[in-house]
Each structure stands twice: as structure tokens, then as C-alpha cells.
mmCIF file of C-alpha atoms in Angstrom:
data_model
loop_
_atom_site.group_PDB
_atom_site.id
_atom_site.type_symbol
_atom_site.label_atom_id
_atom_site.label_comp_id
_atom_site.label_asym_id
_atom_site.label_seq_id
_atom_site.Cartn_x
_atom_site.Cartn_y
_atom_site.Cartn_z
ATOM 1 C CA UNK A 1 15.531 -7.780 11.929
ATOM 2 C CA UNK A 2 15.935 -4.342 10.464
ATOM 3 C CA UNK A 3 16.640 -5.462 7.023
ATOM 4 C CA UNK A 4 12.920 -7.609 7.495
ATOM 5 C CA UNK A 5 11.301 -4.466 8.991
ATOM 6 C CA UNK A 6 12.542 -2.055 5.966
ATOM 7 C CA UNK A 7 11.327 -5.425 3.503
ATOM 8 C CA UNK A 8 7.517 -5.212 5.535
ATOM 9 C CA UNK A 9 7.623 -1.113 5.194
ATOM 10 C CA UNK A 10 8.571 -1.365 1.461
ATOM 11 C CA UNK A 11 5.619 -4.000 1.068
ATOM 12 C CA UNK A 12 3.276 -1.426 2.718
ATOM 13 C CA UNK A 13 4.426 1.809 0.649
ATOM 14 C CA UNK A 14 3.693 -0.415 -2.753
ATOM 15 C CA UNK A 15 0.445 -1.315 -1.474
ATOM 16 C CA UNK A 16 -0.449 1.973 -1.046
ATOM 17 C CA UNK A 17 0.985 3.324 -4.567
ATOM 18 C CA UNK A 18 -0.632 0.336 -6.384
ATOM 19 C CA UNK A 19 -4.322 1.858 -4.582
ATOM 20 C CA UNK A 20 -3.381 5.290 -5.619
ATOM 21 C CA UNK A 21 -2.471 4.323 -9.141
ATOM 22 C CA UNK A 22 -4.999 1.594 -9.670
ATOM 23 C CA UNK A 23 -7.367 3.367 -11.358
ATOM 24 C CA UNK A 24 -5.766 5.777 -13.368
ATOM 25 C CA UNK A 25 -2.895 3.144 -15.166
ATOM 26 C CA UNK A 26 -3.786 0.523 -17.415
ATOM 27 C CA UNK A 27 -1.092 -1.874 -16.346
ATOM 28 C CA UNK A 28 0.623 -3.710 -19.285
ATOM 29 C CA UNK A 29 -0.890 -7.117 -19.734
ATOM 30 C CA UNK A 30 2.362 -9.502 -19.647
ATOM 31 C CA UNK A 31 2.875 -13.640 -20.322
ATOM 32 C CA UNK A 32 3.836 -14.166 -16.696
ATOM 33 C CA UNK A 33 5.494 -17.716 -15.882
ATOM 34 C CA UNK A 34 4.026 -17.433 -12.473
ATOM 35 C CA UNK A 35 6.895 -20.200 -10.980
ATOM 36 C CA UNK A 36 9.307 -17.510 -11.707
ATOM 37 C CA UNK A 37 7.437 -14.976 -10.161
ATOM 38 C CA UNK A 38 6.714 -16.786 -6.963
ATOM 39 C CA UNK A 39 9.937 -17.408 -6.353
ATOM 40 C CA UNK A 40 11.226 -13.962 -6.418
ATOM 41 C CA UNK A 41 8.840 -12.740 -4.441
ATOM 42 C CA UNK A 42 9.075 -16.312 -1.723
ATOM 43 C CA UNK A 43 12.828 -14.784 -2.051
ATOM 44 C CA UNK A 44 12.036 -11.570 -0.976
ATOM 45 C CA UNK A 45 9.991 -12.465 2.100
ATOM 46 C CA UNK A 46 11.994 -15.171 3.118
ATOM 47 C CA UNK A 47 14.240 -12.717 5.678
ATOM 48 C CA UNK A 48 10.742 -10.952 6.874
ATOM 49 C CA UNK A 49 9.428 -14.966 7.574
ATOM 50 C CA UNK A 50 12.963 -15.808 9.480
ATOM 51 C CA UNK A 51 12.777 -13.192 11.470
ATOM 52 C CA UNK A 52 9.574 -13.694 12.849
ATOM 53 C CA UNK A 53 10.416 -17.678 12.992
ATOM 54 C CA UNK A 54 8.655 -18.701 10.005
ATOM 55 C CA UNK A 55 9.825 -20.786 7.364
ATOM 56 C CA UNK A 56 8.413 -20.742 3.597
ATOM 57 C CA UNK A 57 8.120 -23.980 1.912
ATOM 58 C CA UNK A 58 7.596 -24.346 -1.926
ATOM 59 C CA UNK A 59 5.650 -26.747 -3.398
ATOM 60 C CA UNK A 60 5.694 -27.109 -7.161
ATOM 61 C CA UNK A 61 3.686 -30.203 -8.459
ATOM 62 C CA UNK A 62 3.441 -28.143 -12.171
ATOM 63 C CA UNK A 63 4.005 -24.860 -13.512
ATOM 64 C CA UNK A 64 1.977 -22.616 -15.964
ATOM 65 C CA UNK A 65 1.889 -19.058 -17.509
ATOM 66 C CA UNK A 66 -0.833 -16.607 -17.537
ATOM 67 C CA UNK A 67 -1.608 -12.966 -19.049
ATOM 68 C CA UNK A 68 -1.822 -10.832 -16.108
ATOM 69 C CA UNK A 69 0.033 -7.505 -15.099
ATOM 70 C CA UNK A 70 3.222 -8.408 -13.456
ATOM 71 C CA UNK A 71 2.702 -5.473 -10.960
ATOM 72 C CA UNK A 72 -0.639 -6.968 -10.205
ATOM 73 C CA UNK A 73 0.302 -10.460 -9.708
ATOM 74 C CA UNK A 74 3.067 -9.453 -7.363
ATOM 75 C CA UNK A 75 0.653 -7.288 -4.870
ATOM 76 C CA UNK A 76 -1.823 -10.524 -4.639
ATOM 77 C CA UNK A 77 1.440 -12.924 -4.326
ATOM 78 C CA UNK A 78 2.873 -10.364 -1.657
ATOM 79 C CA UNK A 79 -0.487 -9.978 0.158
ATOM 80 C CA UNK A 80 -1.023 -13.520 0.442
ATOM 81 C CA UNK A 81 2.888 -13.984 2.175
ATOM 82 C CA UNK A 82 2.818 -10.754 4.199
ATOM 83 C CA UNK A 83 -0.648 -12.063 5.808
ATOM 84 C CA UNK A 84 0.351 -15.900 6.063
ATOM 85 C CA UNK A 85 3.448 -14.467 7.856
ATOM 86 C CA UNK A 86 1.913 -11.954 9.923
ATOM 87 C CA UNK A 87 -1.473 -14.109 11.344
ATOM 88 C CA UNK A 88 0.316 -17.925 11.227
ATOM 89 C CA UNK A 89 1.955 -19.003 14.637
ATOM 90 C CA UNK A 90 5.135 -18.584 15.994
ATOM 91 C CA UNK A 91 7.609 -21.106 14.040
ATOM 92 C CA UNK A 92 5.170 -22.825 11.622
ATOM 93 C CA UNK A 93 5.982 -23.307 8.298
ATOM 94 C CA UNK A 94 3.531 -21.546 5.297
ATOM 95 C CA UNK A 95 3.503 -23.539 2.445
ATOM 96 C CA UNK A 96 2.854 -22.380 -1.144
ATOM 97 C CA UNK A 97 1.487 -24.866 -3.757
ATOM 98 C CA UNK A 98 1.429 -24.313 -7.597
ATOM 99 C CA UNK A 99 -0.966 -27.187 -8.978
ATOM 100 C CA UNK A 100 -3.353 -27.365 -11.932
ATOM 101 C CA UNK A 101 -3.826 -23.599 -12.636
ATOM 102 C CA UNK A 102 -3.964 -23.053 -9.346
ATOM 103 C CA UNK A 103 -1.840 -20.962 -6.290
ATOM 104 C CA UNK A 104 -2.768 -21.874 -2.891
ATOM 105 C CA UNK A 105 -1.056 -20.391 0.619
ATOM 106 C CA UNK A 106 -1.252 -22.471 3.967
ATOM 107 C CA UNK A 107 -0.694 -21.381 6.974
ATOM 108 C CA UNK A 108 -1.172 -22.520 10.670
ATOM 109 C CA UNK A 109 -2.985 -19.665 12.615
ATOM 110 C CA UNK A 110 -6.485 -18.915 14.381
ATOM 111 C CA UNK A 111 -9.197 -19.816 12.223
ATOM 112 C CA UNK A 112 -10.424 -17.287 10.529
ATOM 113 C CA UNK A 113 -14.270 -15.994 11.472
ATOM 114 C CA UNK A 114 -15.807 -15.145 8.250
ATOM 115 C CA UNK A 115 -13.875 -15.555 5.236
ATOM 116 C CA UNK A 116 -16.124 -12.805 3.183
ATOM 117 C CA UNK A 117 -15.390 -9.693 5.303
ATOM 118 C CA UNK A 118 -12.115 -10.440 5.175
ATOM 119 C CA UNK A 119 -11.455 -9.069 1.551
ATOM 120 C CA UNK A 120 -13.545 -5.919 2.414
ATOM 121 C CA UNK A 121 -11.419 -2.632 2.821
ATOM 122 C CA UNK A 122 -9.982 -2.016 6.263
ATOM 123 C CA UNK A 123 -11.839 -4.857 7.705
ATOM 124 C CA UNK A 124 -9.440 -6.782 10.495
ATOM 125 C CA UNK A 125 -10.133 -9.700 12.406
ATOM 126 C CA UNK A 126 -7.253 -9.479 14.714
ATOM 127 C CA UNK A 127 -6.717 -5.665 15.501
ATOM 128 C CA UNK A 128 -3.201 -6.880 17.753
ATOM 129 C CA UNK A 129 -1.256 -7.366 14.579
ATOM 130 C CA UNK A 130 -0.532 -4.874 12.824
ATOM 131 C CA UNK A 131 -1.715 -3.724 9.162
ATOM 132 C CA UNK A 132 -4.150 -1.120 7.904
ATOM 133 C CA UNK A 133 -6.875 -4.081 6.635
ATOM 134 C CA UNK A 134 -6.146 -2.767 2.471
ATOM 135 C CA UNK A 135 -4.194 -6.053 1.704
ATOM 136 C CA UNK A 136 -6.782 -8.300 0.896
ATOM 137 C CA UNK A 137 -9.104 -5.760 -0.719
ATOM 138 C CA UNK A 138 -6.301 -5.270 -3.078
ATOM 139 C CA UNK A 139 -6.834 -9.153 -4.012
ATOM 140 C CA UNK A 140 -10.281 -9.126 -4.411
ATOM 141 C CA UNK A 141 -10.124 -6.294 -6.851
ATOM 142 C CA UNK A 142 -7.347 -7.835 -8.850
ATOM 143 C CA UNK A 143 -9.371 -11.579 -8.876
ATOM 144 C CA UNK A 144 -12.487 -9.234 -10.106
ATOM 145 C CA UNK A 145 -10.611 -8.077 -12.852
ATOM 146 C CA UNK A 146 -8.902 -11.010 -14.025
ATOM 147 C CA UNK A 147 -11.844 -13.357 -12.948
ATOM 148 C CA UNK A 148 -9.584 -15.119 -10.496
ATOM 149 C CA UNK A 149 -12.028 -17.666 -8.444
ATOM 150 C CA UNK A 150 -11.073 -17.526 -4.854
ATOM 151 C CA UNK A 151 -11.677 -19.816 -1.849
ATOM 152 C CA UNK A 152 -10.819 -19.681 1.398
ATOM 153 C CA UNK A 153 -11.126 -22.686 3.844
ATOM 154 C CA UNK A 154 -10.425 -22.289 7.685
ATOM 155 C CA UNK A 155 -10.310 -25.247 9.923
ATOM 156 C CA UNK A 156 -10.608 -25.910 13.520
ATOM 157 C CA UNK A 157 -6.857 -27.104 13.708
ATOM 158 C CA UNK A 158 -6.266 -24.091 13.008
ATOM 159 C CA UNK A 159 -4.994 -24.160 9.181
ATOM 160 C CA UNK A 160 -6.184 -21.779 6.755
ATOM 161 C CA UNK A 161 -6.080 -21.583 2.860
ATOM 162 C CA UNK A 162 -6.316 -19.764 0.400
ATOM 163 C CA UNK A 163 -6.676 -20.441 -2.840
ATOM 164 C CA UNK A 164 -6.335 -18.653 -6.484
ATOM 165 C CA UNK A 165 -7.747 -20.880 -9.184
ATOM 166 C CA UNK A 166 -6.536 -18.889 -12.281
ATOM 167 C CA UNK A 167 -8.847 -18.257 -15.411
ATOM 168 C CA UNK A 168 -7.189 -15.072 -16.671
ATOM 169 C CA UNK A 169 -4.943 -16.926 -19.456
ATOM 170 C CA UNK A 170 -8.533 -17.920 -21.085
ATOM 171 C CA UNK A 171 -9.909 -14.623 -21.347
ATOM 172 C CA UNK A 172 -9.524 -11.265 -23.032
ATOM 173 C CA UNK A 173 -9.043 -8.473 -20.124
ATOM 174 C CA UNK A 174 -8.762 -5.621 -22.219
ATOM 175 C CA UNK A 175 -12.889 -5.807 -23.125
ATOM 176 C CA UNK A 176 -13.441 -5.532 -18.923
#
């Protein structure tokens, strides 16, 4: 439990460098295989998940790279798990799936109310879990940048996903 509390902390603190930096470092654009990637970080959260009695499932039906900032790439990846652990219900399983260009988290919580406040800055819908509402404003500003199309579904059986369709390997950032 302490080693998953020091893991959430450490996820927190590099949120709030990455907003403190954001604008004043021009990240190094990087061929990411985003498999690789995902795994280290499904790796990393994997002890915050167990001890909150959640399991991580990884769903690979292909693989693919992209040109993105590695640092970048990790705070949407670790947004996406730290949320999906924090919001989904006790002993549920969030499953990741890399298909098609795509990178979609699912998770089994309350349905979420309205899926476009949630990406504005310190907006939260559930004020008894904890968080500072930063997370996914962090996301949207990365899937501006890198013209990441985003959609989030949220049904009544109370499964939500989100989903990262990924043009970023088609275009040149370095003219945005």
C-alpha cells in the first residue's frame, strides 16, 4: 500500500512539473513504439491498481509507432490509468486496447455526466475521490497539439471509454 501511495504521489508531482514546464520546453519529438510504452507505464501502475483491487488487462490486437514526445505520451497514458483506477469500482478490471491507430481505456464506474467539462481545468465530477481536476486538461492540451481525436462514450451499465485515435505520425508538429 505504501509503495502504491508513493507510485500515485510521484504521478501527481510529474503532473504538476509537466504544467509548469509545458510551455517553456519544446519537448523532443521521438519515434515512439507506443506498445512499449504502454507497457511500462501498465507496469508501473499495476501495484497502485492491486492495491485498490483493480486489475489491468492488456489488449493488443496490433501495434504501431508514432512521432510524439515521450514525456508527453506518458502524462496522457498515466492520466488515462490513474483516472480509470481511481473512478472504476471496487475489483473491476480496466482494460487497455491498442487497435488500428488507436488507444482506448475501459473501465467500469458511474457514468460519467458530461464528457466535455471533463477535460476542462480543475473541473471534477466526483469531489469524494481525490485529485486536483488538472489530469485530463493535461490530455486535452497534448491531443490539441498533436491533433489527437478524442471520444469519450459513457453508458448506463456503467462502462466508460475513452478513446485516442492517433493522427500525429501523419503530420508535421514542429509548424504548430
Amino acid at each position: 500500500k505504501i509503495e502504491g501511495a508513493l507510485k500515485a504521489l510521484e504521478n501527481s508531482y510529474e503532473d504538476m512539473t509537466f504544467l509548469h514546464t509545458k510551455d517553456k520546453i519544446n519537448y523532443q519529438i521521438e519515434n515512439i513504439d507506443l506498445l512499449s510504452i504502454l507497457k511500462d507505464r501498465i507496469k508501473y501502475f499495476e501495484t497502485i491498481a492491486s492495491t485498490q483491487n483493480r486489475r489491468i488487462l492488456l489488449e493488443v490486437i496490433n501495434s504501431f509507432t508514432l512521432d510524439i514526445s515521450k514525456i508527453e505520451i506518458t502524462r496522457l497514458i498515466d492520466n488515462n490509468l490513474s483516472n480509470a483506477i481511481k473512478y472504476s469500482s471496487v475489483g473491476s478490471i480496466i482494460k487497455i486496447t491498442l487497435k488500428d491507430n488507436t488507444l482506448s481505456f475501459h473501465s467500469h464506474s458511474n457514468p460519467i455526466k458530461n464528457s466535455k467539462d471533463i477535460f476542462k481545468k480543475y473541473h471534477r465530477e466526483n469531489d469524494s475521490v481525490g485529485g486536483h481536476g488538472l489530469g485530463l486538461s493535461i490530455v486535452k492540451d497534448i491531443c490539441k497539439k498533436y491533433n489527437i481525436k478524442v471520444n469519450v462514450l459513457s453508458f448506463e451499465n456503467n462502462t466508460n471509454i475513452f478513446t485516442y485515435s492517433f493522427n500525429c505520425h501523419n503530420i508535421d508538429i514542429s509548424k504548430v
